[in-house]
Each structure stands twice: as C-alpha cells, then as structure tokens.
C-alpha cells in the first residue's frame, strides 16, 4: 500500500466580519485550490464571527455568581475571567453553569473528569475569551458557531470537495471537532491540524485545505 501524501494548505484572507457570508468567502478564497479528494477546514471562531456571535465584554452585566465561579477555572481557560464566565451564563443559564461546576469538582474527587463541560452546555467548551482570536476581535468574547454541521454540509456541496470541517484548534496542541460533514472522519482530520496551521493572531489564515484526505480515509491509514 503506497503512502499517501497529505498536505495542509493554509489560505490567507482579509479580516472577516459579520458582514461576510462564510460560504461565499471560503469559495472565493479557495477557488482553483481545492479538489474532490480534499477537506475544507475552517476555524470555529471565524465561522462564529461571520454569524455575528461576538460581544464586547463591557456590554456584559457581571453577576456575583460569575465572579465566584470563574475562580475555579484554570487561568489559561476562556472561562477564567468574570466576563468569560458571564458570557457562558448568559446563553446556558446561570444556575446550570454553577451546578455543572460543582458537579465537575465533585466528579474529579472520584476520578470522573470533564463533567463540567458535559453538563454546563454546548458553549462551555466553545467560548473564546478576549485575546482568544485574531484582531480586531481579540477585544471580543466569541461564542461557538451556530449550526456547525449545517455549515460544513453547505461548504462541501458548494466546493465539491470530499468533506467539510469546523475545528477548534489552539497553540496548546488542542484540536477538536465542532462540525463535520457526513461520511468524514472528523477526529482524524482534526488530528492533522494539531499544530494549528490556522494561527490565532495576525496570520489571518482561518481556512486550511487538507489535501488528499479522501485517499487517507479510504485506506484507513
């Protein structure tokens, strides 16, 4: 069985905003660069920004519950600030988040990890606090994208490629699937992005083409 060559091709763009349609933008910048064996992957924060899912922290009303709960989040987490925690509580519910945090703490005492992210709501693992995305939105809190599986199916159909992926990737070697088109091994595709070819700052490469991924998946490598 021959070895399949997988290339990651970061695609630079201008700064994208809520005035942009993510499907149209990806099609424009990848024209002539993507083929039927390839996967189109897009950074989850940029998809969310084009959907208008960003808020300035000064527009949040910080509660005492958020101020207390954020103290139990590791410093590197997006929910470690009162603003990050409040943004989560505003969409998932104050007491749901607080209860999930308590249960997550108790779960760790008996060797059960991840309960906070399981019970705190979908946005618990998706919110990016300030500085978590590229300028000028590094001054915003960015929620996870809406209907990610629908977005990737639209990308796949529009581009005629093998699959679409929205991934949450950072410089801490964390790569997670947010949305994947039907038939795509999203976990395998996300692992290929572990070194963060998107970049999180001024690189402005929110789109990455994974070349020849269909052949890799079909051979089960």
Short mmCIF file of C-alpha atoms in Angstrom, two decimals:
data_model
loop_
_atom_site.label_atom_id
_atom_site.label_comp_id
_atom_site.label_asym_id
_atom_site.label_seq_id
_atom_site.Cartn_x
_atom_site.Cartn_y
_atom_site.Cartn_z
CA UNK A 1 0.00 0.00 0.00
CA UNK A 2 1.58 3.28 -1.10
CA UNK A 3 1.99 6.11 1.33
CA UNK A 4 -0.45 8.94 0.79
CA UNK A 5 0.93 12.46 0.86
CA UNK A 6 -1.16 14.78 3.00
CA UNK A 7 -0.57 18.50 2.67
CA UNK A 8 -2.07 21.24 4.81
CA UNK A 9 -2.60 24.41 2.80
CA UNK A 10 -3.40 27.50 4.90
CA UNK A 11 -5.45 30.05 2.96
CA UNK A 12 -4.89 33.71 3.88
CA UNK A 13 -7.89 36.04 3.81
CA UNK A 14 -8.70 39.61 4.67
CA UNK A 15 -10.27 40.25 8.07
CA UNK A 16 -13.71 38.68 8.12
CA UNK A 17 -16.68 40.21 9.95
CA UNK A 18 -20.39 39.70 10.46
CA UNK A 19 -20.90 41.38 7.07
CA UNK A 20 -19.47 38.27 5.38
CA UNK A 21 -21.16 35.03 4.38
CA UNK A 22 -18.75 32.26 5.35
CA UNK A 23 -19.78 30.00 2.45
CA UNK A 24 -19.19 32.73 -0.13
CA UNK A 25 -15.89 33.75 1.47
CA UNK A 26 -14.47 30.22 1.55
CA UNK A 27 -15.50 29.64 -2.06
CA UNK A 28 -13.83 32.87 -3.18
CA UNK A 29 -10.51 32.27 -1.45
CA UNK A 30 -10.20 28.57 -2.32
CA UNK A 31 -11.16 28.83 -5.98
CA UNK A 32 -8.82 26.68 -8.06
CA UNK A 33 -7.07 25.31 -4.96
CA UNK A 34 -9.38 22.56 -3.73
CA UNK A 35 -10.24 19.22 -5.34
CA UNK A 36 -12.68 16.31 -4.87
CA UNK A 37 -10.28 14.39 -2.57
CA UNK A 38 -9.73 17.34 -0.24
CA UNK A 39 -11.29 18.53 3.01
CA UNK A 40 -12.05 22.16 3.68
CA UNK A 41 -11.47 23.12 7.31
CA UNK A 42 -12.40 26.45 8.88
CA UNK A 43 -11.56 27.87 12.29
CA UNK A 44 -14.62 27.81 14.54
CA UNK A 45 -14.13 31.35 15.87
CA UNK A 46 -14.14 32.83 12.37
CA UNK A 47 -17.34 30.99 11.44
CA UNK A 48 -18.92 32.37 14.62
CA UNK A 49 -17.72 35.91 13.89
CA UNK A 50 -19.34 35.87 10.44
CA UNK A 51 -22.56 34.79 12.19
CA UNK A 52 -22.44 37.81 14.50
CA UNK A 53 -21.70 35.67 17.55
CA UNK A 54 -19.28 38.05 19.27
CA UNK A 55 -19.77 40.50 22.11
CA UNK A 56 -17.69 43.20 23.75
CA UNK A 57 -17.00 42.39 27.42
CA UNK A 58 -18.03 45.87 28.53
CA UNK A 59 -21.54 45.12 27.27
CA UNK A 60 -21.97 42.28 29.77
CA UNK A 61 -23.55 42.73 33.20
CA UNK A 62 -21.30 40.75 35.53
CA UNK A 63 -23.07 38.93 38.36
CA UNK A 64 -21.58 37.87 41.67
CA UNK A 65 -22.17 34.24 40.72
CA UNK A 66 -19.96 34.65 37.64
CA UNK A 67 -17.29 36.41 39.70
CA UNK A 68 -17.25 33.47 42.12
CA UNK A 69 -17.43 30.64 39.58
CA UNK A 70 -14.62 31.91 37.35
CA UNK A 71 -12.17 31.48 40.25
CA UNK A 72 -12.46 27.72 39.90
CA UNK A 73 -11.35 27.67 36.25
CA UNK A 74 -7.61 27.30 35.40
CA UNK A 75 -6.00 30.60 34.46
CA UNK A 76 -5.45 29.56 30.84
CA UNK A 77 -9.16 28.84 30.26
CA UNK A 78 -11.54 31.20 28.46
CA UNK A 79 -13.96 30.98 31.40
CA UNK A 80 -11.37 32.05 33.98
CA UNK A 81 -12.39 35.70 33.74
CA UNK A 82 -15.67 37.15 35.08
CA UNK A 83 -16.52 38.27 31.53
CA UNK A 84 -15.90 34.85 30.03
CA UNK A 85 -17.94 33.12 32.71
CA UNK A 86 -20.76 35.65 32.45
CA UNK A 87 -20.95 35.21 28.69
CA UNK A 88 -21.46 31.47 29.22
CA UNK A 89 -24.10 32.01 31.89
CA UNK A 90 -26.00 34.39 29.63
CA UNK A 91 -26.51 31.68 26.99
CA UNK A 92 -26.60 28.47 29.06
CA UNK A 93 -28.18 29.72 32.29
CA UNK A 94 -26.57 30.93 35.50
CA UNK A 95 -27.59 28.07 37.74
CA UNK A 96 -26.98 25.38 35.15
CA UNK A 97 -23.39 26.54 34.78
CA UNK A 98 -22.86 26.91 38.53
CA UNK A 99 -24.36 23.46 39.18
CA UNK A 100 -22.21 21.88 36.48
CA UNK A 101 -19.12 23.47 38.03
CA UNK A 102 -19.95 21.97 41.43
CA UNK A 103 -20.65 18.55 39.93
CA UNK A 104 -17.46 18.75 37.90
CA UNK A 105 -15.47 19.40 41.07
CA UNK A 106 -17.13 16.51 42.90
CA UNK A 107 -16.61 14.26 39.89
CA UNK A 108 -12.87 14.89 39.92
CA UNK A 109 -12.73 13.70 43.52
CA UNK A 110 -13.88 10.25 42.37
CA UNK A 111 -11.83 10.20 39.15
CA UNK A 112 -14.52 11.42 36.74
CA UNK A 113 -13.20 14.24 34.56
CA UNK A 114 -14.98 16.52 32.10
CA UNK A 115 -18.39 16.66 33.84
CA UNK A 116 -18.42 20.46 33.86
CA UNK A 117 -18.04 20.58 30.08
CA UNK A 118 -20.59 17.79 29.65
CA UNK A 119 -23.31 19.34 31.80
CA UNK A 120 -22.55 23.05 31.51
CA UNK A 121 -23.99 23.34 28.00
CA UNK A 122 -22.71 23.30 24.43
CA UNK A 123 -20.97 26.67 24.68
CA UNK A 124 -18.89 25.65 27.71
CA UNK A 125 -16.10 24.30 25.52
CA UNK A 126 -16.55 26.75 22.64
CA UNK A 127 -16.37 30.28 24.04
CA UNK A 128 -13.18 32.24 23.32
CA UNK A 129 -12.42 34.99 25.81
CA UNK A 130 -10.67 38.21 24.78
CA UNK A 131 -7.31 37.61 23.04
CA UNK A 132 -8.60 34.18 22.01
CA UNK A 133 -8.96 35.03 18.32
CA UNK A 134 -7.43 37.25 15.64
CA UNK A 135 -7.53 41.07 15.71
CA UNK A 136 -9.70 43.11 15.80
CA UNK A 137 -11.90 40.51 17.52
CA UNK A 138 -9.26 39.91 20.19
CA UNK A 139 -11.20 42.56 22.15
CA UNK A 140 -14.38 40.47 21.95
CA UNK A 141 -15.75 37.34 23.54
CA UNK A 142 -16.63 34.95 20.72
CA UNK A 143 -19.24 32.20 21.10
CA UNK A 144 -19.17 28.91 19.26
CA UNK A 145 -20.75 28.86 15.79
CA UNK A 146 -24.42 28.22 15.19
CA UNK A 147 -25.47 25.07 13.26
CA UNK A 148 -21.89 23.94 12.52
CA UNK A 149 -22.95 20.66 10.88
CA UNK A 150 -25.22 22.57 8.50
CA UNK A 151 -22.40 24.97 7.63
CA UNK A 152 -19.95 22.20 6.75
CA UNK A 153 -22.51 20.42 4.57
CA UNK A 154 -23.07 23.66 2.68
CA UNK A 155 -19.32 24.08 2.24
CA UNK A 156 -18.96 20.52 0.94
CA UNK A 157 -21.76 20.96 -1.58
CA UNK A 158 -20.63 24.39 -2.77
CA UNK A 159 -16.97 23.43 -3.21
CA UNK A 160 -17.46 19.88 -4.50
CA UNK A 161 -14.84 18.56 -2.10
CA UNK A 162 -14.74 15.34 -0.06
CA UNK A 163 -15.76 16.94 3.21
CA UNK A 164 -16.07 19.99 5.40
CA UNK A 165 -14.79 20.53 8.92
CA UNK A 166 -15.08 23.26 11.54
CA UNK A 167 -12.34 22.84 14.13
CA UNK A 168 -11.41 24.44 17.43
CA UNK A 169 -7.61 24.46 17.39
CA UNK A 170 -5.14 26.37 19.54
CA UNK A 171 -1.42 26.64 20.19
CA UNK A 172 -1.67 24.33 23.23
CA UNK A 173 -1.89 21.26 20.96
CA UNK A 174 -5.66 21.10 21.29
CA UNK A 175 -7.69 20.23 18.21
CA UNK A 176 -11.38 19.45 18.49
CA UNK A 177 -14.19 18.84 16.01
CA UNK A 178 -17.01 21.38 16.16
CA UNK A 179 -18.77 20.28 12.97
CA UNK A 180 -18.03 17.62 10.35
CA UNK A 181 -19.85 16.69 7.15
CA UNK A 182 -21.47 13.28 6.75
CA UNK A 183 -19.02 10.48 5.98
CA UNK A 184 -15.97 12.44 7.12
CA UNK A 185 -13.73 11.04 9.85
CA UNK A 186 -13.64 14.37 11.62
CA UNK A 187 -11.49 13.20 14.51
CA UNK A 188 -8.76 12.05 12.14
CA UNK A 189 -8.93 15.27 10.16
CA UNK A 190 -8.75 17.34 13.36
CA UNK A 191 -5.63 15.46 14.50
CA UNK A 192 -3.88 16.60 11.33
CA UNK A 193 -4.47 20.19 12.44
CA UNK A 194 -2.88 19.71 15.88
CA UNK A 195 -0.02 22.13 15.14
CA UNK A 196 -2.56 24.88 14.43
CA UNK A 197 -1.98 25.88 10.80
CA UNK A 198 -4.82 28.40 11.25
CA UNK A 199 -2.80 30.64 13.57
CA UNK A 200 -4.50 32.65 16.31
CA UNK A 201 -3.15 36.12 15.72
CA UNK A 202 -2.12 38.21 12.72
CA UNK A 203 -1.64 35.27 10.33
CA UNK A 204 -5.21 35.65 9.04
CA UNK A 205 -5.34 32.09 7.70
CA UNK A 206 -8.72 30.91 9.03
CA UNK A 207 -9.13 28.37 6.21
CA UNK A 208 -6.99 25.26 5.76
CA UNK A 209 -7.29 22.74 2.93
CA UNK A 210 -6.36 19.16 3.86
CA UNK A 211 -5.20 17.71 0.56
CA UNK A 212 -5.87 14.07 -0.41
CA UNK A 213 -7.77 13.26 2.78
CA UNK A 214 -10.27 11.03 0.96
CA UNK A 215 -7.49 8.60 -0.02
CA UNK A 216 -6.14 8.59 3.53
CA UNK A 217 -9.55 7.80 4.99
CA UNK A 218 -10.35 5.12 2.43
CA UNK A 219 -7.06 3.33 3.09
CA UNK A 220 -7.58 3.62 6.84
CA UNK A 221 -4.09 4.99 7.45
#
